[in-house]
Coordinates of C-alpha atoms and ligand atoms in Angstrom, one line a residue:
M1 CA 248.6 38.6 22.2
P2 CA 247.2 39.0 18.7
E3 CA 247.7 42.3 17.0
S4 CA 244.8 44.0 15.3
I5 CA 245.6 45.1 11.7
T6 CA 242.1 46.1 10.6
K7 CA 238.8 45.6 12.4
N8 CA 238.6 42.1 11.2
L9 CA 242.2 41.1 10.5
F10 CA 244.6 40.0 13.2
K11 CA 248.2 38.9 13.4
L12 CA 248.8 35.9 15.5
S13 CA 252.3 34.9 16.8
I14 CA 252.7 31.2 16.4
K15 CA 255.7 29.6 18.1
L16 CA 258.0 27.4 16.0
P17 CA 260.1 25.7 18.8
D18 CA 261.5 23.2 16.4
L19 CA 262.7 25.6 13.7
E20 CA 265.6 28.1 13.6
I21 CA 263.3 31.0 12.6
G22 CA 261.4 30.7 15.9
S23 CA 258.0 32.0 15.1
L24 CA 255.4 32.5 12.4
N25 CA 253.0 35.4 11.8
A26 CA 249.7 33.7 11.0
Y27 CA 246.8 36.0 10.2
L28 CA 243.1 35.6 11.1
L29 CA 240.4 37.1 9.0
T30 CA 237.0 37.2 10.6
L31 CA 234.1 37.6 8.2
S32 CA 230.4 37.8 9.2
D33 CA 229.9 34.1 8.4
K34 CA 233.3 32.5 8.7
N35 CA 236.8 32.7 10.1
I36 CA 239.8 32.2 7.9
L37 CA 243.3 31.5 9.1
I38 CA 246.2 32.2 6.9
D39 CA 249.1 29.8 7.5
T40 CA 249.2 27.4 10.5
G41 CA 252.6 26.9 12.2
S42 CA 254.5 23.6 12.4
P43 CA 253.2 20.2 13.6
S44 CA 254.5 20.9 17.1
Y45 CA 253.1 21.4 20.6
G46 CA 254.4 25.0 20.6
S47 CA 252.5 25.9 17.5
I48 CA 249.3 24.3 18.5
S49 CA 249.3 25.8 22.0
S50 CA 250.2 29.3 20.8
L51 CA 247.4 29.1 18.1
V52 CA 244.9 28.0 20.8
E53 CA 246.1 30.8 23.2
D54 CA 246.0 33.6 20.5
L55 CA 242.5 32.5 19.4
E56 CA 241.4 32.4 23.0
D57 CA 242.5 36.1 23.5
L58 CA 240.1 36.9 20.6
G59 CA 237.4 34.9 22.3
M60 CA 237.6 32.1 19.7
K61 CA 238.1 28.4 19.6
I62 CA 239.9 26.3 17.0
S63 CA 236.6 24.7 16.1
E64 CA 235.4 28.2 15.0
I65 CA 238.0 28.3 12.2
N66 CA 236.3 27.4 9.0
E67 CA 239.0 27.8 6.4
V68 CA 242.8 27.8 6.2
I69 CA 244.7 29.5 3.3
I70 CA 248.2 28.2 2.8
T71 CA 250.7 30.6 1.2
H72 CA 253.2 27.8 0.4
F73 CA 254.0 24.2 1.3
H74 CA 256.8 24.8 3.9
I75 CA 256.4 23.0 7.2
D76 CA 255.9 26.2 9.3
H77 CA 253.1 27.3 7.0
I78 CA 251.3 24.0 6.2
G79 CA 252.3 22.0 9.2
L80 CA 248.9 22.0 11.0
A81 CA 246.7 22.0 8.0
Y82 CA 246.0 18.2 8.0
L83 CA 245.3 18.2 11.7
L84 CA 242.9 21.2 11.5
S85 CA 241.1 19.6 8.6
K86 CA 240.7 16.3 10.4
L87 CA 240.0 17.6 13.9
A88 CA 238.0 20.7 13.2
N89 CA 236.7 20.0 9.6
V90 CA 238.5 23.1 8.3
K91 CA 238.6 23.6 4.6
I92 CA 242.2 24.0 3.2
I93 CA 242.7 26.5 0.4
I94 CA 245.9 26.2 -1.6
G95 CA 247.3 27.4 -4.9
N96 CA 247.2 24.9 -7.8
V97 CA 251.0 25.0 -8.5
E98 CA 251.8 24.3 -4.8
Y99 CA 249.2 21.6 -4.6
N100 CA 250.7 19.8 -7.7
F101 CA 254.1 20.1 -6.1
I102 CA 252.9 18.4 -2.9
K103 CA 251.3 15.7 -5.0
R104 CA 254.6 14.8 -6.6
F105 CA 256.6 15.4 -3.4
K106 CA 257.4 11.7 -3.0
Y107 CA 259.8 12.0 -6.0
R108 CA 261.5 14.9 -4.4
Y109 CA 264.1 13.0 -2.4
D110 CA 265.5 11.2 -5.5
E111 CA 265.5 14.5 -7.5
M112 CA 267.3 16.4 -4.7
I113 CA 269.9 13.6 -4.2
K114 CA 270.6 13.6 -7.9
I115 CA 271.0 17.4 -8.0
L116 CA 273.3 17.4 -4.9
K117 CA 275.5 14.5 -6.2
L118 CA 275.9 16.2 -9.6
N119 CA 277.0 19.4 -7.8
G120 CA 279.6 17.8 -5.6
A121 CA 277.8 18.0 -2.2
S122 CA 279.3 16.4 0.9
Q123 CA 277.9 13.2 2.4
Q124 CA 276.6 15.3 5.3
L125 CA 274.4 17.3 2.9
L126 CA 273.1 14.1 1.2
N127 CA 272.2 12.9 4.7
I128 CA 270.4 16.1 5.7
A129 CA 268.5 16.2 2.4
F130 CA 266.5 13.3 3.8
D131 CA 265.0 15.5 6.6
F132 CA 263.9 18.1 4.1
T133 CA 262.5 15.9 1.4
S134 CA 261.5 12.7 2.9
G135 CA 260.3 11.1 6.2
F136 CA 258.3 13.2 8.6
R137 CA 257.9 16.3 6.5
A138 CA 257.1 14.6 3.3
N139 CA 254.4 12.6 5.2
I140 CA 252.8 15.9 6.4
Y141 CA 252.8 17.3 2.9
S142 CA 251.4 14.1 1.3
R143 CA 248.6 14.0 3.7
V144 CA 247.5 17.5 2.8
G145 CA 247.6 16.4 -0.8
E146 CA 245.1 13.6 0.0
L147 CA 242.5 15.7 1.9
N148 CA 239.0 15.8 0.4
N149 CA 238.0 19.1 2.0
I150 CA 240.4 21.2 -0.1
E151 CA 239.9 24.0 -2.5
I152 CA 242.6 24.6 -5.2
V153 CA 242.8 28.2 -6.3
N154 CA 244.4 29.8 -9.4
N155 CA 246.6 32.8 -9.9
N156 CA 244.6 36.1 -9.8
Q157 CA 241.5 34.3 -8.5
S158 CA 239.6 36.3 -5.9
L159 CA 237.8 34.9 -2.8
Y160 CA 235.9 37.2 -0.5
N161 CA 237.8 40.5 -0.6
L162 CA 241.2 38.7 -1.2
R163 CA 243.1 38.2 -4.5
F164 CA 245.6 35.4 -4.8
L165 CA 248.8 36.6 -6.5
F166 CA 251.2 33.8 -7.4
T167 CA 254.7 34.8 -6.6
P168 CA 257.0 31.9 -7.4
G169 CA 260.6 32.0 -6.1
H170 CA 260.7 31.0 -2.5
T171 CA 258.7 27.9 -3.6
I172 CA 257.5 27.2 -7.0
G173 CA 253.9 27.8 -6.2
H174 CA 254.1 30.5 -3.4
M175 CA 251.2 32.9 -3.3
C176 CA 250.7 36.2 -1.7
I177 CA 247.2 37.4 -0.8
Y178 CA 246.2 41.0 -1.7
D179 CA 243.5 42.8 0.2
E180 CA 242.6 45.4 -2.4
E181 CA 240.2 47.4 -0.2
N182 CA 242.8 48.0 2.6
K183 CA 245.8 47.9 0.2
L184 CA 247.4 45.2 2.4
L185 CA 249.6 42.4 1.1
L186 CA 249.9 39.2 3.0
S187 CA 253.3 38.4 1.6
G188 CA 254.0 35.0 3.1
D189 CA 257.8 34.4 2.8
T190 CA 258.2 36.3 -0.4
L191 CA 258.9 39.5 1.4
L192 CA 260.5 39.5 4.9
A193 CA 261.7 42.5 6.8
D194 CA 264.6 41.2 8.8
I195 CA 266.1 38.4 6.6
T196 CA 266.2 37.6 3.0
P197 CA 263.8 34.8 1.9
N198 CA 265.6 31.6 1.0
I199 CA 265.7 31.0 -2.7
S200 CA 266.7 27.5 -3.5
L201 CA 266.8 25.2 -6.5
Y202 CA 263.8 22.8 -6.4
E203 CA 264.0 21.2 -9.7
E204 CA 266.9 20.8 -12.1
N205 CA 265.4 22.7 -15.1
S206 CA 264.2 25.7 -13.2
N207 CA 265.4 29.2 -12.5
P208 CA 263.9 30.2 -9.2
L209 CA 265.9 33.4 -8.7
S210 CA 264.6 34.7 -12.0
D211 CA 261.1 33.7 -10.9
Y212 CA 261.6 35.4 -7.6
L213 CA 262.8 38.7 -9.1
K214 CA 259.9 38.7 -11.5
S215 CA 257.6 38.1 -8.5
L216 CA 259.1 41.1 -6.8
M217 CA 258.4 43.2 -9.9
K218 CA 254.9 41.9 -10.0
I219 CA 254.3 43.0 -6.3
S220 CA 255.8 46.4 -7.1
S221 CA 253.0 47.0 -9.6
F222 CA 250.4 46.9 -6.8
E223 CA 249.6 49.7 -4.4
V224 CA 250.6 48.3 -1.0
K225 CA 250.4 50.2 2.2
K226 CA 251.8 47.4 4.4
S227 CA 253.2 44.0 3.7
L228 CA 252.1 41.5 6.3
S229 CA 255.0 39.1 6.2
A230 CA 255.0 35.6 7.6
H231 CA 258.0 36.1 9.9
G232 CA 259.4 39.1 11.7
R233 CA 258.2 42.7 11.4
I234 CA 255.5 44.1 9.2
I235 CA 257.0 45.9 6.2
E236 CA 255.9 49.5 6.1
N237 CA 257.7 50.4 2.9
T238 CA 257.2 47.6 0.4
K239 CA 258.9 49.2 -2.6
E240 CA 262.0 50.0 -0.6
R241 CA 262.2 46.5 0.8
I242 CA 261.9 45.1 -2.8
R243 CA 264.8 47.3 -3.9
E244 CA 266.9 46.1 -1.0
L245 CA 266.1 42.4 -1.8
I246 CA 267.0 42.9 -5.5
R247 CA 270.3 44.6 -4.4
H248 CA 271.0 41.7 -2.1
H249 CA 270.7 39.2 -4.9
E250 CA 272.8 41.3 -7.2
E251 CA 275.5 41.4 -4.6
R252 CA 275.3 37.7 -4.1
L253 CA 275.6 37.0 -7.8
N254 CA 278.7 39.2 -7.9
E255 CA 280.1 37.6 -4.8
I256 CA 279.8 34.2 -6.5
L257 CA 281.6 35.4 -9.6
E258 CA 284.3 36.8 -7.3
V259 CA 284.9 33.7 -5.3
M260 CA 284.9 31.5 -8.3
G261 CA 288.4 32.4 -9.5
N262 CA 289.3 31.3 -13.0
S263 CA 289.2 27.5 -12.6
G264 CA 286.1 25.4 -12.6
L265 CA 284.5 24.8 -9.2
T266 CA 281.5 22.8 -8.1
A267 CA 278.4 24.5 -6.6
Y268 CA 279.3 22.9 -3.3
E269 CA 282.9 24.4 -3.4
I270 CA 281.4 27.8 -4.2
A271 CA 278.9 27.5 -1.4
T272 CA 281.7 27.0 1.1
K273 CA 283.4 30.2 -0.1
I274 CA 280.4 32.5 0.2
K275 CA 280.2 34.8 3.3
W276 CA 276.7 33.8 4.5
K277 CA 274.9 36.2 6.8
L278 CA 275.2 33.9 9.8
K279 CA 277.3 33.9 12.9
Y280 CA 280.1 31.5 12.1
D281 CA 283.8 31.3 11.3
G282 CA 284.0 28.6 8.8
W283 CA 281.7 26.4 6.6
D284 CA 282.3 23.3 8.8
E285 CA 280.9 25.2 11.8
L286 CA 277.5 25.6 10.1
D287 CA 274.7 23.4 11.1
P288 CA 274.0 20.8 8.3
S289 CA 270.5 22.3 7.7
Q290 CA 272.1 25.7 7.2
Q291 CA 274.6 24.2 4.8
Y292 CA 271.7 22.6 2.9
L293 CA 269.9 25.9 2.6
A294 CA 273.1 27.7 1.6
M295 CA 273.7 25.0 -1.1
G296 CA 270.2 25.6 -2.4
E297 CA 270.8 29.4 -2.6
T298 CA 274.1 28.9 -4.4
L299 CA 272.5 26.6 -6.9
A300 CA 269.7 29.1 -7.5
H301 CA 272.2 31.9 -8.1
L302 CA 274.4 29.7 -10.4
K303 CA 271.3 28.8 -12.5
Y304 CA 270.5 32.5 -12.9
L305 CA 274.1 33.2 -13.9
E306 CA 274.1 30.3 -16.3
N307 CA 271.0 31.6 -17.9
I308 CA 272.5 35.1 -18.6
N309 CA 275.7 33.4 -19.8
A310 CA 277.8 34.8 -16.9
V311 CA 278.9 31.2 -16.1
R312 CA 279.1 28.1 -18.1
T313 CA 279.1 24.5 -17.0
M314 CA 281.4 21.6 -17.8
I315 CA 281.0 18.0 -16.6
S316 CA 283.9 16.0 -15.5
D317 CA 283.6 12.6 -13.8
G318 CA 279.8 13.0 -13.5
I319 CA 280.2 16.3 -11.6
I320 CA 279.2 19.8 -12.8
K321 CA 281.8 22.5 -12.6
Y322 CA 281.1 26.1 -13.2
V323 CA 283.4 28.4 -15.0
K324 CA 282.9 32.2 -15.0
Q325 CA 282.3 34.0 -18.3
K326 CA 281.9 37.5 -16.9
E327 CA 283.5 39.5 -14.1
N328 CA 280.4 41.1 -12.9
V329 CA 276.7 41.3 -13.6
K330 CA 273.8 43.7 -13.1
I331 CA 270.2 42.6 -12.6
S332 CA 268.0 44.1 -15.2
L333 CA 264.3 43.8 -14.8
Ligands
ZN1 ZN1 258.2 30.4 6.6

């Protein structure tokens, strides 16, 4: 059953049967002349049927959706965009950075394999990288990139009563959507109440954790009564959640320095030593897709540490090893 947030904004609960996270909060904005869906669900029967059912509860059909705004390219957010565009002539609205990322997604597999090999990843991780960066998912992303009925928006651009705030970190072109009138932030996966958003390295010469922390500070500068996140509970105290997320990353940075010891380790070796907030006893028990996300997190944190000279890298036999230069760090923003 959809939850009413304001008189014309509703939270829909879209099932994600094929993904660990289980469900997505999509949002429906009804204006006098159009209906706008924010994020879609995955390309799955569960997502489609729950979207149909939630709309039905509001007395609406899929064919009455006019536009879809995508917060970021991940499969649970963009997954039905192509279908909705083709079947119901829905216009897709996406940020320019994310759009350009999708456009070059076909190179992503090679880039990711290069990063993983350089960082000493296991064969299992190299295999799972295919699922994340090629095949079925890549095909879904590429198709969105080829749509004609698409509007590319820029940072700070306003549409209707909404303002697009680019908040890179979770993905390089993630955008939040700010409803200034109601002081609501549709925060996508940048702010989540129950889990910490995954921050992974997407491209070799990037610093996604630094981008993410800057995005959190940017959000802090807005007056936000509620953050309507894309998964889990609505966030009632945005500033407090931001503080918790910064604290979490500071703890993770220090945990990495602690597990590194004094000899050089690969990012993969470091990833296996971190205490991930998952139910497991040892690294080998983790599902390969969890290992893949954990490896991405480790790399993002190591890049951050490298940029503040808390670790340095050395290359031996074509593999990067990290050596610590500081015992502990503090995030200063
Ligand atoms: Zn998501």
